Amino acid sequence: MSAAKRRVVFLGTPAVAARSLELLLDASAQGGGGGFEVAAVVSQPPARSGRKMKLTASPVQTLAEARGIELLTPASAKEEAFLARLDELQPDLCITAAYGCFLPQRFLDIPRFGTLNVHPSLLPLYRGAAPLQRCLEAGDAVAGVSVAFTVLKMDAGPLLRQEERPLVGDEQEP
């Protein structure tokens, strides 16, 4: 009998995060990472956008719904009902990619192996919002992605891995 799959909860909101979720779902389906399942997805609630201020789901929400994955859209990661549901899910690991909300210590204490943050910069450079845009504005020769453990201080946890990408000058922010 095989061991139970590890349970992952993914948190993200914009299109770049939806791409990260898509890659995770594909890896899960192929048995990658030693076997894991994306047990739930967390995204910011639908927001009004466009000229008509229509309520619009985030790209992460749209993907989660299309794949039939449980979706949570709390207004705040501090909400009691949200934290209770996360606790019930018993995640082994949470993964964030451009989620856009502060994660309180109570949240960070729930996943068995912690929370990883996929951040589009070579941390500690460009912590916080819009790191790729700031890298391009600064004229950096190299950009990259960091994966770090999440701690209370913004983008300050221990680094797990970094991948560099040389810039050639024709890049544009997504």
GROMACS .gro file of N, CA and C in nm:
model
  522
    1MET      N    1   0.085  -0.118   0.000
    1MET     CA    2   0.000   0.000   0.000
    1MET      C    3   0.089   0.124   0.000
    2SER      N    4   0.054   0.221  -0.084
    2SER     CA    5   0.136   0.341  -0.095
    2SER      C    6   0.099   0.443   0.012
    3ALA      N    7   0.195   0.529   0.042
    3ALA     CA    8   0.172   0.633   0.143
    3ALA      C    9   0.072   0.735   0.089
    4ALA      N   10   0.004   0.801   0.180
    4ALA     CA   11  -0.093   0.904   0.142
    4ALA      C   12  -0.020   1.022   0.077
    5LYS      N   13  -0.087   1.083  -0.018
    5LYS     CA   14  -0.029   1.200  -0.084
    5LYS      C   15  -0.024   1.316   0.015
    6ARG      N   16   0.079   1.396   0.001
    6ARG     CA   17   0.091   1.519   0.080
    6ARG      C   18  -0.015   1.617   0.033
    7ARG      N   19  -0.068   1.694   0.127
    7ARG     CA   20  -0.174   1.790   0.097
    7ARG      C   21  -0.115   1.931   0.088
    8VAL      N   22  -0.138   1.996  -0.025
    8VAL     CA   23  -0.087   2.130  -0.050
    8VAL      C   24  -0.206   2.225  -0.065
    9VAL      N   25  -0.195   2.343  -0.007
    9VAL     CA   26  -0.291   2.451  -0.029
    9VAL      C   27  -0.215   2.562  -0.100
   10PHE      N   28  -0.270   2.607  -0.212
   10PHE     CA   29  -0.207   2.711  -0.293
   10PHE      C   30  -0.279   2.843  -0.272
   11LEU      N   31  -0.202   2.952  -0.257
   11LEU     CA   32  -0.259   3.086  -0.241
   11LEU      C   33  -0.202   3.177  -0.348
   12GLY      N   34  -0.289   3.241  -0.426
   12GLY     CA   35  -0.246   3.334  -0.529
   12GLY      C   36  -0.365   3.407  -0.586
   13THR      N   37  -0.339   3.510  -0.665
   13THR     CA   38  -0.449   3.590  -0.720
   13THR      C   39  -0.432   3.622  -0.869
   14PRO      N   40  -0.325   3.690  -0.915
   14PRO     CA   41  -0.319   3.734  -1.055
   14PRO      C   42  -0.280   3.621  -1.153
   15ALA      N   43  -0.272   3.658  -1.280
   15ALA     CA   44  -0.241   3.562  -1.387
   15ALA      C   45  -0.107   3.490  -1.365
   16VAL      N   46  -0.006   3.562  -1.318
   16VAL     CA   47   0.123   3.498  -1.295
   16VAL      C   48   0.111   3.388  -1.189
   17ALA      N   49   0.026   3.409  -1.091
   17ALA     CA   50   0.002   3.307  -0.989
   17ALA      C   51  -0.077   3.191  -1.047
   18ALA      N   52  -0.170   3.220  -1.138
   18ALA     CA   53  -0.247   3.113  -1.203
   18ALA      C   54  -0.154   3.021  -1.281
   19ARG      N   55  -0.050   3.077  -1.341
   19ARG     CA   56   0.047   2.994  -1.414
   19ARG      C   57   0.123   2.904  -1.316
   20SER      N   58   0.158   2.956  -1.201
   20SER     CA   59   0.224   2.874  -1.098
   20SER      C   60   0.132   2.762  -1.053
   21LEU      N   61   0.004   2.794  -1.032
   21LEU     CA   62  -0.093   2.692  -0.992
   21LEU      C   63  -0.107   2.586  -1.101
   22GLU      N   64  -0.113   2.629  -1.224
   22GLU     CA   65  -0.124   2.534  -1.336
   22GLU      C   66  -0.007   2.436  -1.337
   23LEU      N   67   0.114   2.487  -1.316
   23LEU     CA   68   0.233   2.401  -1.312
   23LEU      C   69   0.226   2.303  -1.194
   24LEU      N   70   0.179   2.351  -1.080
   24LEU     CA   71   0.163   2.263  -0.963
   24LEU      C   72   0.061   2.152  -0.990
   25LEU      N   73  -0.052   2.190  -1.050
   25LEU     CA   74  -0.155   2.090  -1.080
   25LEU      C   75  -0.104   1.987  -1.179
   26ASP      N   76  -0.030   2.030  -1.278
   26ASP     CA   77   0.027   1.937  -1.375
   26ASP      C   78   0.127   1.843  -1.308
   27ALA      N   79   0.213   1.897  -1.221
   27ALA     CA   80   0.310   1.813  -1.150
   27ALA      C   81   0.239   1.713  -1.060
   28SER      N   82   0.132   1.756  -0.995
   28SER     CA   83   0.054   1.667  -0.910
   28SER      C   84  -0.006   1.553  -0.991
   29ALA      N   85  -0.063   1.585  -1.106
   29ALA     CA   86  -0.125   1.483  -1.191
   29ALA      C   87  -0.023   1.382  -1.242
   30GLN      N   88   0.102   1.426  -1.259
   30GLN     CA   89   0.208   1.339  -1.309
   30GLN      C   90   0.283   1.268  -1.197
   31GLY      N   91   0.240   1.288  -1.072
   31GLY     CA   92   0.306   1.223  -0.960
   31GLY      C   93   0.435   1.290  -0.917
   32GLY      N   94   0.456   1.414  -0.959
   32GLY     CA   95   0.578   1.486  -0.924
   32GLY      C   96   0.588   1.516  -0.776
   33GLY      N   97   0.707   1.550  -0.732
   33GLY     CA   98   0.729   1.588  -0.593
   33GLY      C   99   0.706   1.476  -0.494
   34GLY      N  100   0.713   1.353  -0.539
   34GLY     CA  101   0.694   1.240  -0.449
   34GLY      C  102   0.547   1.211  -0.422
   35GLY      N  103   0.460   1.279  -0.491
   35GLY     CA  104   0.316   1.256  -0.476
   35GLY      C  105   0.250   1.356  -0.383
   36PHE      N  106   0.173   1.448  -0.438
   36PHE     CA  107   0.101   1.546  -0.358
   36PHE      C  108  -0.029   1.580  -0.430
   37GLU      N  109  -0.121   1.635  -0.356
   37GLU     CA  110  -0.246   1.682  -0.415
   37GLU      C  111  -0.268   1.826  -0.373
   38VAL      N  112  -0.325   1.905  -0.463
   38VAL     CA  113  -0.364   2.041  -0.428
   38VAL      C  114  -0.503   2.028  -0.367
   39ALA      N  115  -0.508   2.036  -0.235
   39ALA     CA  116  -0.631   2.012  -0.161
   39ALA      C  117  -0.727   2.130  -0.167
   40ALA      N  118  -0.674   2.250  -0.182
   40ALA     CA  119  -0.758   2.371  -0.189
   40ALA      C  120  -0.676   2.484  -0.246
   41VAL      N  121  -0.748   2.585  -0.294
   41VAL     CA  122  -0.687   2.706  -0.349
   41VAL      C  123  -0.749   2.825  -0.277
   42VAL      N  124  -0.664   2.922  -0.245
   42VAL     CA  125  -0.709   3.045  -0.179
   42VAL      C  126  -0.675   3.161  -0.271
   43SER      N  127  -0.773   3.250  -0.292
   43SER     CA  128  -0.751   3.368  -0.374
   43SER      C  129  -0.825   3.485  -0.311
   44GLN      N  130  -0.787   3.605  -0.349
   44GLN     CA  131  -0.862   3.721  -0.301
   44GLN      C  132  -1.002   3.715  -0.361
   45PRO      N  133  -1.101   3.771  -0.293
   45PRO     CA  134  -1.238   3.768  -0.343
   45PRO      C  135  -1.250   3.842  -0.476
   46PRO      N  136  -1.354   3.811  -0.553
   46PRO     CA  137  -1.377   3.884  -0.677
   46PRO      C  138  -1.378   4.035  -0.649
   47ALA      N  139  -1.323   4.110  -0.744
   47ALA     CA  140  -1.314   4.255  -0.729
   47ALA      C  141  -1.377   4.324  -0.849
   48ARG      N  142  -1.420   4.444  -0.829
   48ARG     CA  143  -1.480   4.521  -0.938
   48ARG      C  144  -1.367   4.571  -1.030
   49SER      N  145  -1.389   4.557  -1.162
   49SER     CA  146  -1.287   4.603  -1.257
   49SER      C  147  -1.354   4.642  -1.388
   50GLY      N  148  -1.278   4.714  -1.469
   50GLY     CA  149  -1.327   4.757  -1.599
   50GLY      C  150  -1.414   4.881  -1.589
   51ARG      N  151  -1.455   4.930  -1.705
   51ARG     CA  152  -1.535   5.053  -1.712
   51ARG      C  153  -1.668   5.039  -1.641
   52LYS      N  154  -1.726   4.922  -1.647
   52LYS     CA  155  -1.857   4.901  -1.585
   52LYS      C  156  -1.847   4.851  -1.441
   53MET      N  157  -1.723   4.842  -1.393
   53MET     CA  158  -1.696   4.798  -1.255
   53MET      C  159  -1.767   4.665  -1.225
   54LYS      N  160  -1.754   4.573  -1.318
   54LYS     CA  161  -1.814   4.441  -1.305
   54LYS      C  162  -1.733   4.357  -1.205
   55LEU      N  163  -1.803   4.282  -1.121
   55LEU     CA  164  -1.737   4.194  -1.025
   55LEU      C  165  -1.667   4.083  -1.104
   56THR      N  166  -1.536   4.071  -1.087
   56THR     CA  167  -1.456   3.979  -1.167
   56THR      C  168  -1.374   3.887  -1.079
   57ALA      N  169  -1.380   3.758  -1.109
   57ALA     CA  170  -1.300   3.659  -1.038
   57ALA      C  171  -1.153   3.674  -1.078
   58SER      N  172  -1.063   3.640  -0.986
   58SER     CA  173  -0.920   3.644  -1.018
   58SER      C  174  -0.887   3.528  -1.113
   59PRO      N  175  -0.775   3.539  -1.186
   59PRO     CA  176  -0.732   3.428  -1.271
   59PRO      C  177  -0.711   3.298  -1.192
   60VAL      N  178  -0.664   3.307  -1.069
   60VAL     CA  179  -0.646   3.187  -0.985
   60VAL      C  180  -0.782   3.126  -0.952
   61GLN      N  181  -0.879   3.209  -0.917
   61GLN     CA  182  -1.013   3.157  -0.888
   61GLN      C  183  -1.072   3.087  -1.010
   62THR      N  184  -1.058   3.150  -1.125
   62THR     CA  185  -1.112   3.093  -1.249
   62THR      C  186  -1.051   2.955  -1.277
   63LEU      N  187  -0.920   2.942  -1.261
   63LEU     CA  188  -0.853   2.815  -1.284
   63LEU      C  189  -0.897   2.710  -1.182
   64ALA      N  190  -0.904   2.747  -1.056
   64ALA     CA  191  -0.945   2.652  -0.952
   64ALA      C  192  -1.086   2.600  -0.980
   65GLU      N  193  -1.175   2.690  -1.016
   65GLU     CA  194  -1.313   2.649  -1.046
   65GLU      C  195  -1.318   2.558  -1.168
   66ALA      N  196  -1.238   2.590  -1.271
   66ALA     CA  197  -1.236   2.507  -1.392
   66ALA      C  198  -1.183   2.367  -1.364
   67ARG      N  199  -1.091   2.355  -1.268
   67ARG     CA  200  -1.033   2.224  -1.234
   67ARG      C  201  -1.108   2.153  -1.121
   68GLY      N  202  -1.212   2.217  -1.068
   68GLY     CA  203  -1.293   2.154  -0.964
   68GLY      C  204  -1.224   2.142  -0.830
   69ILE      N  205  -1.139   2.237  -0.797
   69ILE     CA  206  -1.066   2.235  -0.671
   69ILE      C  207  -1.137   2.326  -0.571
   70GLU      N  208  -1.143   2.285  -0.447
   70GLU     CA  209  -1.206   2.368  -0.343
   70GLU      C  210  -1.141   2.505  -0.343
   71LEU      N  211  -1.226   2.609  -0.341
   71LEU     CA  212  -1.179   2.746  -0.347
   71LEU      C  213  -1.222   2.821  -0.223
   72LEU      N  214  -1.129   2.895  -0.163
   72LEU     CA  215  -1.157   2.982  -0.049
   72LEU      C  216  -1.120   3.124  -0.089
   73THR      N  217  -1.211   3.220  -0.062
   73THR     CA  218  -1.184   3.359  -0.099
   73THR      C  219  -1.212   3.452   0.020
   74PRO      N  220  -1.135   3.438   0.126
   74PRO     CA  221  -1.158   3.525   0.242
   74PRO      C  222  -1.117   3.669   0.211
   75ALA      N  223  -1.187   3.763   0.271
   75ALA     CA  224  -1.148   3.904   0.257
   75ALA      C  225  -1.015   3.930   0.328
   76SER      N  226  -0.988   3.849   0.431
   76SER     CA  227  -0.864   3.860   0.508
   76SER      C  228  -0.820   3.721   0.552
   77ALA      N  229  -0.690   3.698   0.552
   77ALA     CA  230  -0.638   3.570   0.599
   77ALA      C  231  -0.648   3.557   0.751
   78LYS      N  232  -0.700   3.660   0.817
   78LYS     CA  233  -0.721   3.656   0.962
   78LYS      C  234  -0.862   3.610   0.998
   79GLU      N  235  -0.949   3.592   0.898
   79GLU     CA  236  -1.088   3.554   0.924
   79GLU      C  237  -1.095   3.420   0.996
   80GLU      N  238  -1.172   3.416   1.103
   80GLU     CA  239  -1.185   3.295   1.184
   80GLU      C  240  -1.235   3.176   1.102
   81ALA      N  241  -1.339   3.196   1.021
   81ALA     CA  242  -1.395   3.085   0.942
   81ALA      C  243  -1.291   3.031   0.843
   82PHE      N  244  -1.213   3.119   0.784
   82PHE     CA  245  -1.108   3.077   0.691
   82PHE      C  246  -1.001   2.994   0.763
   83LEU      N  247  -0.953   3.044   0.876
   83LEU     CA  248  -0.850   2.972   0.952
   83LEU      C  249  -0.901   2.838   1.001
   84ALA      N  250  -1.028   2.832   1.041
   84ALA     CA  251  -1.087   2.705   1.085
   84ALA      C  252  -1.091   2.605   0.970
   85ARG      N  253  -1.129   2.650   0.850
   85ARG     CA  254  -1.133   2.560   0.734
   85ARG      C  255  -0.993   2.514   0.696
   86LEU      N  256  -0.897   2.603   0.699
   86LEU     CA  257  -0.759   2.565   0.669
   86LEU      C  258  -0.711   2.460   0.769
   87ASP      N  259  -0.744   2.479   0.894
   87ASP     CA  260  -0.708   2.382   0.998
   87ASP      C  261  -0.770   2.245   0.967
   88GLU      N  262  -0.897   2.244   0.924
   88GLU     CA  263  -0.966   2.119   0.890
   88GLU      C  264  -0.899   2.049   0.771
   89LEU      N  265  -0.848   2.126   0.678
   89LEU     CA  266  -0.783   2.068   0.560
   89LEU      C  267  -0.652   1.997   0.595
   90GLN      N  268  -0.593   2.032   0.706
   90GLN     CA  269  -0.467   1.973   0.752
   90GLN      C  270  -0.360   1.970   0.642
   91PRO      N  271  -0.326   2.088   0.588
   91PRO     CA  272  -0.225   2.088   0.481
   91PRO      C  273  -0.087   2.051   0.535
   92ASP      N  274  -0.014   1.980   0.452
   92ASP     CA  275   0.126   1.954   0.484
   92ASP      C  276   0.211   2.076   0.449
   93LEU      N  277   0.169   2.148   0.345
   93LEU     CA  278   0.245   2.262   0.295
   93LEU      C  279   0.150   2.361   0.231
   94CYS      N  280   0.177   2.490   0.249
   94CYS     CA  281   0.107   2.595   0.174
   94CYS      C  282   0.211   2.659   0.083
   95ILE      N  283   0.165   2.701  -0.034
   95ILE     CA  284   0.252   2.768  -0.131
   95ILE      C  285   0.183   2.896  -0.174
   96THR      N  286   0.254   3.007  -0.163
   96THR     CA  287   0.199   3.136  -0.205
   96THR      C  288   0.273   3.188  -0.327
   97ALA      N  289   0.198   3.252  -0.415
   97ALA     CA  290   0.255   3.320  -0.532
   97ALA      C  291   0.167   3.440  -0.560
   98ALA      N  292   0.214   3.557  -0.523
   98ALA     CA  293   0.140   3.681  -0.548
   98ALA      C  294  -0.003   3.674  -0.493
   99TYR      N  295  -0.015   3.629  -0.368
   99TYR     CA  296  -0.147   3.620  -0.307
   99TYR      C  297  -0.200   3.759  -0.275
  100GLY      N  298  -0.116   3.846  -0.219
  100GLY     CA  299  -0.155   3.984  -0.198
  100GLY      C  300  -0.216   4.015  -0.063
  101CYS      N  301  -0.211   3.923   0.031
  101CYS     CA  302  -0.263   3.948   0.166
  101CYS      C  303  -0.160   3.904   0.269
  102PHE      N  304  -0.153   3.977   0.378
  102PHE     CA  305  -0.066   3.942   0.490
  102PHE      C  306  -0.112   3.811   0.553
  103LEU      N  307  -0.020   3.724   0.585
  103LEU     CA  308  -0.052   3.596   0.649
  103LEU      C  309  -0.013   3.603   0.798
  104PRO      N  310  -0.111   3.593   0.887
  104PRO     CA  311  -0.081   3.603   1.030
  104PRO      C  312  -0.010   3.478   1.082
  105GLN      N  313   0.048   3.489   1.199
  105GLN     CA  314   0.120   3.376   1.259
  105GLN      C  315   0.028   3.255   1.275
  106ARG      N  316  -0.096   3.277   1.310
  106ARG     CA  317  -0.189   3.164   1.326
  106ARG      C  318  -0.201   3.085   1.195
  107PHE      N  319  -0.203   3.154   1.082
  107PHE     CA  320  -0.203   3.086   0.953
  107PHE      C  321  -0.073   3.008   0.935
  108LEU      N  322   0.040   3.074   0.959
  108LEU     CA  323   0.171   3.013   0.938
  108LEU      C  324   0.193   2.889   1.024
  109ASP      N  325   0.123   2.881   1.136
  109ASP     CA  326   0.138   2.767   1.226
  109ASP      C  327   0.059   2.644   1.182
  110ILE      N  328  -0.030   2.657   1.084
  110ILE     CA  329  -0.117   2.545   1.046
  110ILE      C  330  -0.047   2.440   0.959
  111PRO      N  331   0.017   2.476   0.848
  111PRO     CA  332   0.076   2.371   0.762
  111PRO      C  333   0.191   2.299   0.833
  112ARG      N  334   0.189   2.169   0.824
  112ARG     CA  335   0.287   2.084   0.893
  112ARG      C  336   0.433   2.119   0.859
  113PHE      N  337   0.459   2.146   0.731
  113PHE     CA  338   0.596   2.176   0.688
  113PHE      C  339   0.617   2.324   0.656
  114GLY      N  340   0.520   2.408   0.690
  114GLY     CA  341   0.535   2.552   0.670
  114GLY      C  342   0.471   2.601   0.542
  115THR      N  343   0.508   2.723   0.507
  115THR     CA  344   0.455   2.790   0.388
  115THR      C  345   0.572   2.840   0.304
  116LEU      N  346   0.568   2.808   0.175
  116LEU     CA  347   0.670   2.855   0.082
  116LEU      C  348   0.614   2.971   0.001
  117ASN      N  349   0.699   3.069  -0.026
  117ASN     CA  350   0.661   3.183  -0.108
  117ASN      C  351   0.744   3.181  -0.236
  118VAL      N  352   0.675   3.182  -0.351
  118VAL     CA  353   0.742   3.195  -0.480
  118VAL      C  354   0.743   3.344  -0.512
  119HIS      N  355   0.862   3.403  -0.516
  119HIS     CA  356   0.873   3.549  -0.530
  119HIS      C  357   0.955   3.583  -0.656
  120PRO      N  358   0.901   3.670  -0.744
  120PRO     CA  359   0.970   3.701  -0.870
  120PRO      C  360   1.083   3.802  -0.857
  121SER      N  361   1.178   3.771  -0.771
  121SER     CA  362   1.301   3.852  -0.763
  121SER      C  363   1.408   3.766  -0.697
  122LEU      N  364   1.529   3.813  -0.705
  122LEU     CA  365   1.640   3.746  -0.638
  122LEU      C  366   1.649   3.807  -0.498
  123LEU      N  367   1.566   3.757  -0.409
  123LEU     CA  368   1.564   3.810  -0.272
  123LEU      C  369   1.705   3.808  -0.215
  124PRO      N  370   1.746   3.906  -0.139
  124PRO     CA  371   1.662   4.006  -0.075
  124PRO      C  372   1.633   4.129  -0.161
  125LEU      N  373   1.673   4.129  -0.288
  125LEU     CA  374   1.641   4.243  -0.374
  125LEU      C  375   1.490   4.254  -0.395
  126TYR      N  376   1.442   4.373  -0.398
  126TYR     CA  377   1.305   4.404  -0.440
  126TYR      C  378   1.197   4.329  -0.362
  127ARG      N  379   1.211   4.329  -0.231
  127ARG     CA  380   1.104   4.273  -0.146
  127ARG      C  381   0.975   4.350  -0.170
  128GLY      N  382   0.862   4.284  -0.149
  128GLY     CA  383   0.734   4.352  -0.157
  128GLY      C  384   0.674   4.350  -0.295
  129ALA      N  385   0.591   4.450  -0.321
  129ALA     CA  386   0.513   4.455  -0.446
  129ALA      C  387   0.598   4.497  -0.566
  130ALA      N  388   0.557   4.454  -0.683
  130ALA     CA  389   0.614   4.492  -0.814
  130ALA      C  390   0.765   4.468  -0.826
  131PRO      N  391   0.817   4.355  -0.781
  131PRO     CA  392   0.962   4.333  -0.787
  131PRO      C  393   1.017   4.325  -0.930
  132LEU      N  394   0.945   4.264  -1.020
  132LEU     CA  395   0.994   4.253  -1.156
  132LEU      C  396   0.999   4.389  -1.225
  133GLN      N  397   0.896   4.467  -1.204
  133GLN     CA  398   0.894   4.601  -1.262
  133GLN      C  399   1.010   4.684  -1.209
  134ARG      N  400   1.038   4.676  -1.079
  134ARG     CA  401   1.148   4.753  -1.020
  134ARG      C  402   1.283   4.706  -1.073
  135CYS      N  403   1.297   4.576  -1.097
  135CYS     CA  404   1.420   4.521  -1.155
  135CYS      C  405   1.443   4.577  -1.295
  136LEU      N  406   1.336   4.581  -1.376
  136LEU     CA  407   1.348   4.634  -1.512
  136LEU      C  408   1.377   4.783  -1.510
  137GLU      N  409   1.310   4.857  -1.421
  137GLU     CA  410   1.334   5.001  -1.410
  137GLU      C  411   1.477   5.032  -1.370
  138ALA      N  412   1.535   4.946  -1.287
  138ALA     CA  413   1.672   4.967  -1.240
  138ALA      C  414   1.777   4.930  -1.346
  139GLY      N  415   1.734   4.864  -1.453
  139GLY     CA  416   1.828   4.824  -1.558
  139GLY      C  417   1.916   4.707  -1.519
  140ASP      N  418   1.869   4.622  -1.428
  140ASP     CA  419   1.948   4.507  -1.385
  140ASP      C  420   1.980   4.414  -1.503
  141ALA      N  421   2.094   4.349  -1.498
  141ALA     CA  422   2.135   4.257  -1.603
  141ALA      C  423   2.078   4.117  -1.581
  142VAL      N  424   2.036   4.089  -1.458
  142VAL     CA  425   1.985   3.956  -1.423
  142VAL      C  426   1.860   3.972  -1.338
  143ALA      N  427   1.762   3.889  -1.365
  143ALA     CA  428   1.642   3.881  -1.282
  143ALA      C  429   1.633   3.738  -1.232
  144GLY      N  430   1.528   3.706  -1.161
  144GLY     CA  431   1.515   3.568  -1.115
  144GLY      C  432   1.395   3.547  -1.027
  145VAL      N  433   1.386   3.426  -0.979
  145VAL     CA  434   1.277   3.383  -0.891
  145VAL      C  435   1.339   3.321  -0.767
  146SER      N  436   1.280   3.351  -0.653
  146SER     CA  437   1.324   3.294  -0.526
  146SER      C  438   1.210   3.214  -0.465
  147VAL      N  439   1.244   3.105  -0.401
  147VAL     CA  440   1.149   3.029  -0.320
  147VAL      C  441   1.203   3.035  -0.178
  148ALA      N  442   1.119   3.088  -0.089
  148ALA     CA  443   1.162   3.107   0.049
  148ALA      C  444   1.052   3.064   0.145
  149PHE      N  445   1.091   3.024   0.263
  149PHE     CA  446   0.992   2.995   0.367
  149PHE      C  447   0.931   3.128   0.411
  150THR      N  448   0.802   3.126   0.437
  150THR     CA  449   0.731   3.247   0.477
  150THR      C  450   0.740   3.265   0.628
  151VAL      N  451   0.776   3.387   0.667
  151VAL     CA  452   0.778   3.427   0.807
  151VAL      C  453   0.694   3.555   0.816
  152LEU      N  454   0.675   3.605   0.937
  152LEU     CA  455   0.591   3.725   0.953
  152LEU      C  456   0.644   3.847   0.879
  153LYS      N  457   0.774   3.866   0.875
  153LYS     CA  458   0.831   3.981   0.805
  153LYS      C  459   0.824   3.957   0.654
  154MET      N  460   0.784   4.060   0.580
  154MET     CA  461   0.763   4.049   0.436
  154MET      C  462   0.886   4.000   0.360
  155ASP      N  463   0.872   3.889   0.288
  155ASP     CA  464   0.975   3.834   0.200
  155ASP      C  465   1.111   3.823   0.267
  156ALA      N  466   1.112   3.778   0.393
  156ALA     CA  467   1.236   3.775   0.470
  156ALA      C  468   1.273   3.636   0.520
  157GLY      N  469   1.197   3.533   0.485
  157GLY     CA  470   1.224   3.399   0.535
  157GLY      C  471   1.349   3.339   0.471
  158PRO      N  472   1.395   3.227   0.528
  158PRO     CA  473   1.513   3.160   0.473
  158PRO      C  474   1.490   3.115   0.328
  159LEU      N  475   1.589   3.137   0.243
  159LEU     CA  476   1.580   3.098   0.103
  159LEU      C  477   1.598   2.948   0.087
  160LEU      N  478   1.513   2.889   0.004
  160LEU     CA  479   1.523   2.748  -0.028
  160LEU      C  480   1.594   2.730  -0.162
  161ARG      N  481   1.559   2.819  -0.258
  161ARG     CA  482   1.619   2.807  -0.391
  161ARG      C  483   1.602   2.938  -0.467
  162GLN      N  484   1.696   2.965  -0.558
  162GLN     CA  485   1.686   3.077  -0.649
  162GLN      C  486   1.726   3.032  -0.789
  163GLU      N  487   1.656   3.087  -0.887
  163GLU     CA  488   1.690   3.064  -1.028
  163GLU      C  489   1.712   3.200  -1.092
  164GLU      N  490   1.825   3.218  -1.159
  164GLU     CA  491   1.856   3.343  -1.226
  164GLU      C  492   1.822   3.334  -1.373
  165ARG      N  493   1.792   3.451  -1.430
  165ARG     CA  494   1.766   3.461  -1.575
  165ARG      C  495   1.830   3.590  -1.625
  166PRO      N  496   1.926   3.577  -1.718
  166PRO     CA  497   1.986   3.697  -1.773
  166PRO      C  498   1.882   3.777  -1.852
  167LEU      N  499   1.890   3.907  -1.843
  167LEU     CA  500   1.799   3.995  -1.916
  167LEU      C  501   1.870   4.046  -2.041
  168VAL      N  502   1.797   4.049  -2.151
  168VAL     CA  503   1.859   4.091  -2.278
  168VAL      C  504   1.815   4.230  -2.321
  169GLY      N  505   1.721   4.290  -2.252
  169GLY     CA  506   1.682   4.426  -2.281
  169GLY      C  507   1.548   4.444  -2.348
  170ASP      N  508   1.486   4.335  -2.394
  170ASP     CA  509   1.356   4.349  -2.460
  170ASP      C  510   1.240   4.297  -2.374
  171GLU      N  511   1.268   4.272  -2.247
  171GLU     CA  512   1.165   4.222  -2.157
  171GLU      C  513   1.063   4.330  -2.128
  172GLN      N  514   0.941   4.285  -2.104
  172GLN     CA  515   0.835   4.376  -2.063
  172GLN      C  516   0.763   4.312  -1.945
  173GLU      N  517   0.710   4.396  -1.857
  173GLU     CA  518   0.636   4.340  -1.745
  173GLU      C  519   0.507   4.282  -1.797
  174PRO      N  520   0.465   4.170  -1.737
  174PRO     CA  521   0.345   4.101  -1.787
  174PRO      C  522   0.219   4.182  -1.772
   0.00000   0.00000   0.00000
